[in-house]
Coordinates of C-alpha atoms and ligand atoms in Angstrom, one line a residue:
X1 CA 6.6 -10.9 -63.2
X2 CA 9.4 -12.2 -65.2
X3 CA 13.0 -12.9 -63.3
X4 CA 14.5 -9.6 -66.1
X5 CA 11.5 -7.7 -64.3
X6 CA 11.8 -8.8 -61.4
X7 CA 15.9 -8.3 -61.6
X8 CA 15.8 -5.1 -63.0
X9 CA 13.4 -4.0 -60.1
X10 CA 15.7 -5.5 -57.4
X11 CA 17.9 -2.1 -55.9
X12 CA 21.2 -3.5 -56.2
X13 CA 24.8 -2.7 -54.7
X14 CA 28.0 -3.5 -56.8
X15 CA 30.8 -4.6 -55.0
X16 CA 33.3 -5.4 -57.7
X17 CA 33.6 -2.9 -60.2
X18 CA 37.4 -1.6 -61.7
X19 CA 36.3 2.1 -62.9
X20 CA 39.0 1.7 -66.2
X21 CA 36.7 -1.7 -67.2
X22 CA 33.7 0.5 -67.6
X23 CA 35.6 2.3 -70.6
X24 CA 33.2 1.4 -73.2
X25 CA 35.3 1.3 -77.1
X26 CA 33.1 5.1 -77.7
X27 CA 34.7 6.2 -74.9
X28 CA 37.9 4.9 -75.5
X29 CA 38.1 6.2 -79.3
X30 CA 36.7 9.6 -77.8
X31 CA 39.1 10.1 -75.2
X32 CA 41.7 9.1 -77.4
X33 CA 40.8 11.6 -80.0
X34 CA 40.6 14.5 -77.9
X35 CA 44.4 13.8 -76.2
X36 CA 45.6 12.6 -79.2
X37 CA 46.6 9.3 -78.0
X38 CA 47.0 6.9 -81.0
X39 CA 45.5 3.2 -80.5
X40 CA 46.2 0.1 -82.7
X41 CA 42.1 0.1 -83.9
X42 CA 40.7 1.7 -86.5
X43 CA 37.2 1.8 -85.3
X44 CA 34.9 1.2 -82.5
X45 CA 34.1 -2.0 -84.4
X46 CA 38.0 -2.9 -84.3
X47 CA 38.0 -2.5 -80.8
X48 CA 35.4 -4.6 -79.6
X49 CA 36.8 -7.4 -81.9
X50 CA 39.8 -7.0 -79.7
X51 CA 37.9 -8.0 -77.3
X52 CA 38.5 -11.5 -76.6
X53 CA 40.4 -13.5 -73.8
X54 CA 42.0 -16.4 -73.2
X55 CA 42.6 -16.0 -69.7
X56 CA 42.9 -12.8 -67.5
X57 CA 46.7 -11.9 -68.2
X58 CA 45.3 -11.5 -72.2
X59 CA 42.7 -9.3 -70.7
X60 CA 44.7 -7.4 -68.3
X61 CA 47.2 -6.3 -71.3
X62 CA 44.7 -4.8 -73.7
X63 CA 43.1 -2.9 -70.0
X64 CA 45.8 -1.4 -69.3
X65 CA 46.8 -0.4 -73.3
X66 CA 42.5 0.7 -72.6
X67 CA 43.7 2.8 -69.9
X68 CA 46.4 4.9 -72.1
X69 CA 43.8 7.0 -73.5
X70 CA 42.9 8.4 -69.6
X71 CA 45.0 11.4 -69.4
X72 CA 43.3 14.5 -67.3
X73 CA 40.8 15.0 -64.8
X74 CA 37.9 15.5 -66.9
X75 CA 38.5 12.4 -68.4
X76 CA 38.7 10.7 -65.2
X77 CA 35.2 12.3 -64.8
X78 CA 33.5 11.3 -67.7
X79 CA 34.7 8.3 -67.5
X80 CA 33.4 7.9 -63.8
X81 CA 29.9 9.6 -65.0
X82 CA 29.3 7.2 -67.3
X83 CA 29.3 4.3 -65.4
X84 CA 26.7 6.1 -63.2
X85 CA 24.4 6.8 -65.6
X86 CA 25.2 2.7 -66.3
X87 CA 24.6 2.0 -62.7
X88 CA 21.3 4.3 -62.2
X89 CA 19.9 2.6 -65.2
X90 CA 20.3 -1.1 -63.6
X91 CA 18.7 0.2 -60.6
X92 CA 22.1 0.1 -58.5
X93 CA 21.9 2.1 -55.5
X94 CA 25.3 1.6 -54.5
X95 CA 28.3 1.3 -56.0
X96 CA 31.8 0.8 -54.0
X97 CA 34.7 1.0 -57.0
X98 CA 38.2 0.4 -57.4
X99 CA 40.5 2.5 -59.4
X100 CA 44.0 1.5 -60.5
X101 CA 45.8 3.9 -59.5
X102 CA 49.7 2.7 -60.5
X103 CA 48.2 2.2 -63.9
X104 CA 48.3 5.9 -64.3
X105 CA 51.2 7.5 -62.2
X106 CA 53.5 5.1 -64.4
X107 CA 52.2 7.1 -67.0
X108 CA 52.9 10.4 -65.6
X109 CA 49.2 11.0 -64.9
X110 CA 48.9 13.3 -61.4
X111 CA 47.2 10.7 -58.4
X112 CA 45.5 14.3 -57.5
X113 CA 43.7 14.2 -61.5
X114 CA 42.7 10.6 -60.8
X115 CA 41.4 10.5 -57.8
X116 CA 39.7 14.0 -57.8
X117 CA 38.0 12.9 -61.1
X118 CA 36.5 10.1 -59.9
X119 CA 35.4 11.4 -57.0
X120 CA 33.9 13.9 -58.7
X121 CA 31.9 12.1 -60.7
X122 CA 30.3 9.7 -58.1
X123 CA 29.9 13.0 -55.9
X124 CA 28.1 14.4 -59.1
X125 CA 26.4 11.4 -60.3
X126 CA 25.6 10.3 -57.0
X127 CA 22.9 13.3 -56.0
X128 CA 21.6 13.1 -59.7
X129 CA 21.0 9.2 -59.4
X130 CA 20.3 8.7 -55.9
X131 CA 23.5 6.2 -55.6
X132 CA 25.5 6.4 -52.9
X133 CA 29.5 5.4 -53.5
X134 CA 32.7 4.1 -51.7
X135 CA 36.2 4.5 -53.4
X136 CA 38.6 1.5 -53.2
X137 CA 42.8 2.2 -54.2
X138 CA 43.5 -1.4 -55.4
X139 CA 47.3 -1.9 -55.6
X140 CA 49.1 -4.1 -58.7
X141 CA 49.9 -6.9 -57.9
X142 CA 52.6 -7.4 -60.5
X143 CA 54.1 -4.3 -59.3
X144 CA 56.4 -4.6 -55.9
X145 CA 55.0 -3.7 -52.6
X146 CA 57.6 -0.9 -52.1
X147 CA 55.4 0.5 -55.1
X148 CA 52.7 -0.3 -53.1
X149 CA 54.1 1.5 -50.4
X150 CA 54.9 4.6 -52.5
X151 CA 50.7 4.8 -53.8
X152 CA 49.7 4.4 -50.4
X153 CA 52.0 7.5 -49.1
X154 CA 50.7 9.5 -52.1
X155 CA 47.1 8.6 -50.8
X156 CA 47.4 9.6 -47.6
X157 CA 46.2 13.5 -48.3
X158 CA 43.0 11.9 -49.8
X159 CA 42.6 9.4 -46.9
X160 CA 38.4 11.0 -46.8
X161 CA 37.6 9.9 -50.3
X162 CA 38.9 6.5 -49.4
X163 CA 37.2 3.5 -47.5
X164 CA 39.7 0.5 -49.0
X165 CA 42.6 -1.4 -50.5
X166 CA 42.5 -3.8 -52.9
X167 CA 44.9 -6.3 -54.7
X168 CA 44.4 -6.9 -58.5
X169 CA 45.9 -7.3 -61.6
X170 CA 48.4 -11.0 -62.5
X171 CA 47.1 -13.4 -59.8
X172 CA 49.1 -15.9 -60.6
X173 CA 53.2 -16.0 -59.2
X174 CA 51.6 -12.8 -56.9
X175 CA 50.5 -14.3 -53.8
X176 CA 48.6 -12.0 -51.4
X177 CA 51.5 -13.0 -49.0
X178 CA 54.0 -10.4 -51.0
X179 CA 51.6 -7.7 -49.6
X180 CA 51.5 -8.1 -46.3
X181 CA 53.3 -5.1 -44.9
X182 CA 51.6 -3.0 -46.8
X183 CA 47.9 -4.5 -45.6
X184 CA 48.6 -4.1 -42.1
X185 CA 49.8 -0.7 -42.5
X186 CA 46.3 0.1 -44.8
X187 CA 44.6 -1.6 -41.6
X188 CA 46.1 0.8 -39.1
X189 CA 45.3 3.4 -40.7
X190 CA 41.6 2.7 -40.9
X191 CA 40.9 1.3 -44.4
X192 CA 38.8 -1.7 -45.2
X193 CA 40.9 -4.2 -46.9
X194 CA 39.7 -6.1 -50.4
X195 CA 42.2 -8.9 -52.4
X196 CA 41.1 -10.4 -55.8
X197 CA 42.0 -14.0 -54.9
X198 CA 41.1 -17.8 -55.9
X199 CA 40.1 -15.9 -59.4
X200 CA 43.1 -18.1 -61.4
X201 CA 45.0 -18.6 -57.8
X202 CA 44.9 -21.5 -56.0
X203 CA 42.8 -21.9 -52.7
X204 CA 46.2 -21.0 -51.0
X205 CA 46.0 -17.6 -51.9
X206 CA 42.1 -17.3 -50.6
X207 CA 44.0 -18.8 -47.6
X208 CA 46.5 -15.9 -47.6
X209 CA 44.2 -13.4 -48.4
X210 CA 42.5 -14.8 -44.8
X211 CA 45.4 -15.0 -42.7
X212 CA 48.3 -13.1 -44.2
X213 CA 46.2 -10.2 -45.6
X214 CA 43.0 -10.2 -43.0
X215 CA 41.1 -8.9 -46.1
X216 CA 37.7 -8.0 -45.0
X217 CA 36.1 -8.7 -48.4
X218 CA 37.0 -11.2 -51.1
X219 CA 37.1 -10.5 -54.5
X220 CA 36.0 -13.6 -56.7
X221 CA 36.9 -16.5 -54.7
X222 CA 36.0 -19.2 -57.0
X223 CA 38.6 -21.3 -56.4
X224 CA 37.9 -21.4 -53.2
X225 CA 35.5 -24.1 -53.5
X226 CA 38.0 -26.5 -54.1
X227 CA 38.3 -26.8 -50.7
X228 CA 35.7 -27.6 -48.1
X229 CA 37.4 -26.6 -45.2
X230 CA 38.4 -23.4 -46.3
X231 CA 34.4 -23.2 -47.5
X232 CA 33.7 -23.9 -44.3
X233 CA 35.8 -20.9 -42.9
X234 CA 34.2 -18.8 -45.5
X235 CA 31.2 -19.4 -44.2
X236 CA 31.8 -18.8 -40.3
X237 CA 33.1 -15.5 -41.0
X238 CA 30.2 -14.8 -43.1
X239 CA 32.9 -13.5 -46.1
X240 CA 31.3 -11.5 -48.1
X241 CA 32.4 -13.0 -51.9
X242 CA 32.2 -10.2 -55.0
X243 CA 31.3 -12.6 -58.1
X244 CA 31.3 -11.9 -61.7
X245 CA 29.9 -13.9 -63.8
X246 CA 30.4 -12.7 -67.3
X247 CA 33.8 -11.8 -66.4
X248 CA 34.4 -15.4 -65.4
X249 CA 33.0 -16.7 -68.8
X250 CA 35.5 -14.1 -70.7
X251 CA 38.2 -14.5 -68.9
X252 CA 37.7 -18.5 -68.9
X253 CA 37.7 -19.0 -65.0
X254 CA 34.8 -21.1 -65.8
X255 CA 33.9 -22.8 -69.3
X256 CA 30.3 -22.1 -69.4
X257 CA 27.7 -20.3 -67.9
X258 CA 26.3 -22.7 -66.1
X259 CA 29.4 -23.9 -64.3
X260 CA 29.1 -20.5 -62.4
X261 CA 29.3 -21.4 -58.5
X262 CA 26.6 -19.1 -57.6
X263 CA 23.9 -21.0 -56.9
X264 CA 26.5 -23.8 -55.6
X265 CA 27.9 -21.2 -53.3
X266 CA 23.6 -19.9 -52.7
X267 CA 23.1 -23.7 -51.6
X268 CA 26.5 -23.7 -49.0
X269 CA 25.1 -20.7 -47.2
X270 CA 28.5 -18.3 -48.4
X271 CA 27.4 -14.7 -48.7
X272 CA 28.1 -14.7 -52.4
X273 CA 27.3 -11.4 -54.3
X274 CA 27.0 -10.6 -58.3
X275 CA 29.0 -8.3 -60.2
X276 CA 30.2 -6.8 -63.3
X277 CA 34.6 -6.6 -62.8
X278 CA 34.9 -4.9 -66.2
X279 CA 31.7 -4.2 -68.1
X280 CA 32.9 -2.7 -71.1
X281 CA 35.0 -5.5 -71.4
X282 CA 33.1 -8.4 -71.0
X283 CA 29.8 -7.2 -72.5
X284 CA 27.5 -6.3 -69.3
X285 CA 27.1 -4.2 -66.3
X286 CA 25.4 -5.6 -63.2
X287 CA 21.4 -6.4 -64.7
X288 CA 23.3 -8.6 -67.6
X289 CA 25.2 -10.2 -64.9
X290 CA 22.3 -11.2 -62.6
X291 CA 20.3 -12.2 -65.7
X292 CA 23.5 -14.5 -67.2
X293 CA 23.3 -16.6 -63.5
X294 CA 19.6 -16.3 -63.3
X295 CA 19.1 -18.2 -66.8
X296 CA 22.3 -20.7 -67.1
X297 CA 21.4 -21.6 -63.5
X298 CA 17.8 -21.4 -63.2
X299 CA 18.0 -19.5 -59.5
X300 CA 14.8 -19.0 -58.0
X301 CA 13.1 -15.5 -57.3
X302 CA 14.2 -16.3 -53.8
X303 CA 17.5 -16.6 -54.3
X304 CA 17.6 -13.4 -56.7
X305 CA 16.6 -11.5 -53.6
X306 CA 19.6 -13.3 -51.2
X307 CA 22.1 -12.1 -54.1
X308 CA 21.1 -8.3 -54.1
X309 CA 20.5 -8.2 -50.3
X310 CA 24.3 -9.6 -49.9
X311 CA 25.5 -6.9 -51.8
X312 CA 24.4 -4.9 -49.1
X313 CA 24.8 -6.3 -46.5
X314 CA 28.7 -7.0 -47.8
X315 CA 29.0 -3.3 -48.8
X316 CA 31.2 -0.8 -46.5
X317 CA 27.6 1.3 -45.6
X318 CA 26.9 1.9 -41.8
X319 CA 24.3 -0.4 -40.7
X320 CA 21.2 1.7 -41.2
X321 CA 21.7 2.4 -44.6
X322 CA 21.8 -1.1 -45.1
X323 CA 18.3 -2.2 -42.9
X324 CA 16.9 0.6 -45.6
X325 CA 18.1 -1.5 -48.2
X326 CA 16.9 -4.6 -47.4
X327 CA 13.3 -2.6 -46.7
X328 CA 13.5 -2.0 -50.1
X329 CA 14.1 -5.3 -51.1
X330 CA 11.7 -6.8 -49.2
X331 CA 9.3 -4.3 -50.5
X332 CA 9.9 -5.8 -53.8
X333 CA 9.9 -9.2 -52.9
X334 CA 6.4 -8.6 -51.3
X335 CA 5.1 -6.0 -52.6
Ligands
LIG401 N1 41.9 -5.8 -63.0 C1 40.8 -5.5 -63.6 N2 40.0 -6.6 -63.6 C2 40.6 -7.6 -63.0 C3 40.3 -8.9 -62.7 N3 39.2 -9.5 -63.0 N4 41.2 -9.6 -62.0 C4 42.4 -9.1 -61.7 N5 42.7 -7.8 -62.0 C5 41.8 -7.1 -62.6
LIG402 ZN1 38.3 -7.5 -60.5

C-alpha cells in the first residue's frame, strides 16, 4: 500500500478546523450572489489569486472580508454541509469545529442563525456520513474580553450544542493572559477550554495558555519547541497539540514543508495531531494535510497511525468512542 492509500484509509478525527476557512471561493461567490453582498473579485479565479499570505494577520483580514458573504441560517448550513461532505470524503470520522462567532454579531448576524446552522448541518451531515461532531465558540482575540464576556452570556441558552472555548484570531500583542476571567468562568460552567497559542506568539503565551488559561487543548503550539522545558511540560501532561501543516506553510509560521515539527514533536513523545485550520484557504482539508507531512518529512507508516490515533485520543469523545477508534485503526494498521 502506498502512504496516500494508506492515509486515505486511516479514520481520522480533526481537531483544528475554523468552519468560515472551509468557505471554498464557489461558495463564497454563491453566497454572495444570493444576499447580494458585493466582493472586491470578479471571479472565482480572482479569488483564489487573493489568496496569498504573508503572515496570519494578511490572512485573517481577507477571512473575515470571506466571512461577509454569511448572512442567514441556511447559509450557515450550507456552509457547514459542505465541509462534511469534505470531511466524509477524507475518511474523517470526527470532526470537533470552531466557529467565530463575534465575526458575525458585529455584523448584525443573529448568534441563534449561526449557531443553529451549524449545528444543523453537522446534526444533518453527521447521520448521512457517519461523523460524529463537537462545536467549539472560539472568542477574538483582538476583540476585549468584556466582548468576550458579552458572546459567552449570549451562549449560554445553547450551552447543549457546545463542548468548548477557544481563542483565535491576532496572536500577537493578545496574550492568552487578557482572557483569563473569561476562561475560568467558561471552566465553571463546564466547557472544555482550547487557545491558539505559540502559532506567531512566543513560548510565553503557550506558557499562559498553561497556567493563566488552564486550556485543555492547544491549538498549534509550534513555538513551543523553542523551549525544552516547557516541551517537557507538554509532554507530562500529555497536551494534546492541533497542528496544521499547510496552514503553517501559508501563513509562513514555517518556511518549508519540511521544517514542519511534526515528526520532531513524533520523535519527543508530544501528542501532536494534524489538521487543516482553514482549508479553503490554504489549499487542503485533512488527507492533503497528512500527505504534505508524510512526503516533506518522510514519516513512517507507523507514525501515520500515532498521528490519527492522537486525534482521538485528544478529541472531547467519552472514552469508549475512542477505544472504537483506535480498533479501527489498528484494524488498518494490521489488517
Ligand atoms: N482564525 C482562523 N484561522 C486562524 C489561525 N490559524 N490562527 C488564528 N486565528 C485564526
Ligand atoms: Zn486555527
Amino acid at each position: 500500500m502506498t502512504k496516500t492509500d494508506f492515509i486515505a484509509a486511516l479514520p481520522k478525527a480533526e481537531l483544528h478546523l475554523h468552519i468560515e476557512g472551509s468557505l471554498e471561493p464557489e461558495l463564497l461567490v454563491e453566497l454572495a450572489d444570493r444576499n447580494n453582498v458585493t466582493l472586491p473579485y470578479a471571479s472565482v479565479d480572482d479569488v483564489r489569486a487573493a489568496y496569498q499570505f504573508g503572515n496570519l494577520q494578511d490572512f485573517l483580514d481577507i477571512y473575515y472580508q470571506g466571512m461577509s458573504v454569511l448572512l442567514t441560517q441556511q447559509d450557515f448550513y450550507d456552509l457547514t454541509m459542505a465541509y462534511m461532505v469534505r470531511s466524509a470524503a477524507d475518511n474523517v470520522k470526527h470532526v470537533e469545529i470552531f466557529f467565530d462567532p463575534q465575526g458575525h454579531t458585529s455584523r448584525g448576524v443573529s448568534f441563534d442563525a449561526v449557531i443553529t446552522g451549524i449545528s444543523a448541518a453537522l446534526s444533518d451531515g453527521g447521520k448521512t456520513y457517519g461523523i460524529s461532531s463537537r462545536l467549539i465558540l472560539s472568542f477574538l482575540r483582538h476583540l476585549s474580553q468584556d466582548d468576550a464576556f458579552a458572546t459567552l452570556t449570549r451562549a449560554e441558552p445553547y450551552l447543549d450544542k457546545l463542548v468548548g472555548v477557544g481563542l483565535d484570531s491576532s496572536e500577537l500583542g493578545h496574550p492568552p493572559a487578557k482572557f483569563e476571567r473569561v476562561f475560568a468562568r467558561a471552566g465553571e460552567m463546564g466547557l472544555k477550554l482550547c487557545a491558539h497559542a505559540g502559532e506567531e506568539g512566543p513560548p510565553d503565551y503557550v506558557r499562559q495558555a498553561l497556567d493563566i488559561l488552564k486550556i485543555d487543548r492547544l491549538d498549534h503550539g509550534n513555538r513551543a519547541m523553542e523551549d525544552t522545558q516547557l516541551v517537557d511540560r507538554l509532554i507530562d501532561m500529555n497536551m494534546t497539540l492541533t497542528v496544521c501543516p499547510l496552514s503553517n506553510l501559508m501563513l509562513a509560521v514555517i518556511p518549508s514543508m519540511t521544517a514542519s515539527p511534526v515528526k520532531t514533536m513524533l520523535e519527543r513523545g508530544l501528542a501532536v495531531t494534524i489538521n487543516s485550520d482553514d482549508p479553503a484557504y490554504f489549499g487542503g482539508y485533512m488527507n492533503a494535510n497528512f500527505n504534505a507531512v508524510a512526503a516533506a518529512l518522510d514519516l513512517s507508516f507507523e507514525q501515520l497511525a500515532t498521528l490519527a490515533g492522537n486525534g482521538f485520543r485528544g478529541s472531547f469523545l467519552p472514552e469508549s468512542e475512542i477505544v472504537a477508534h483506535l480498533a479501527a485503526i489498528d484494524g488498518i494498521v494490521r489488517p
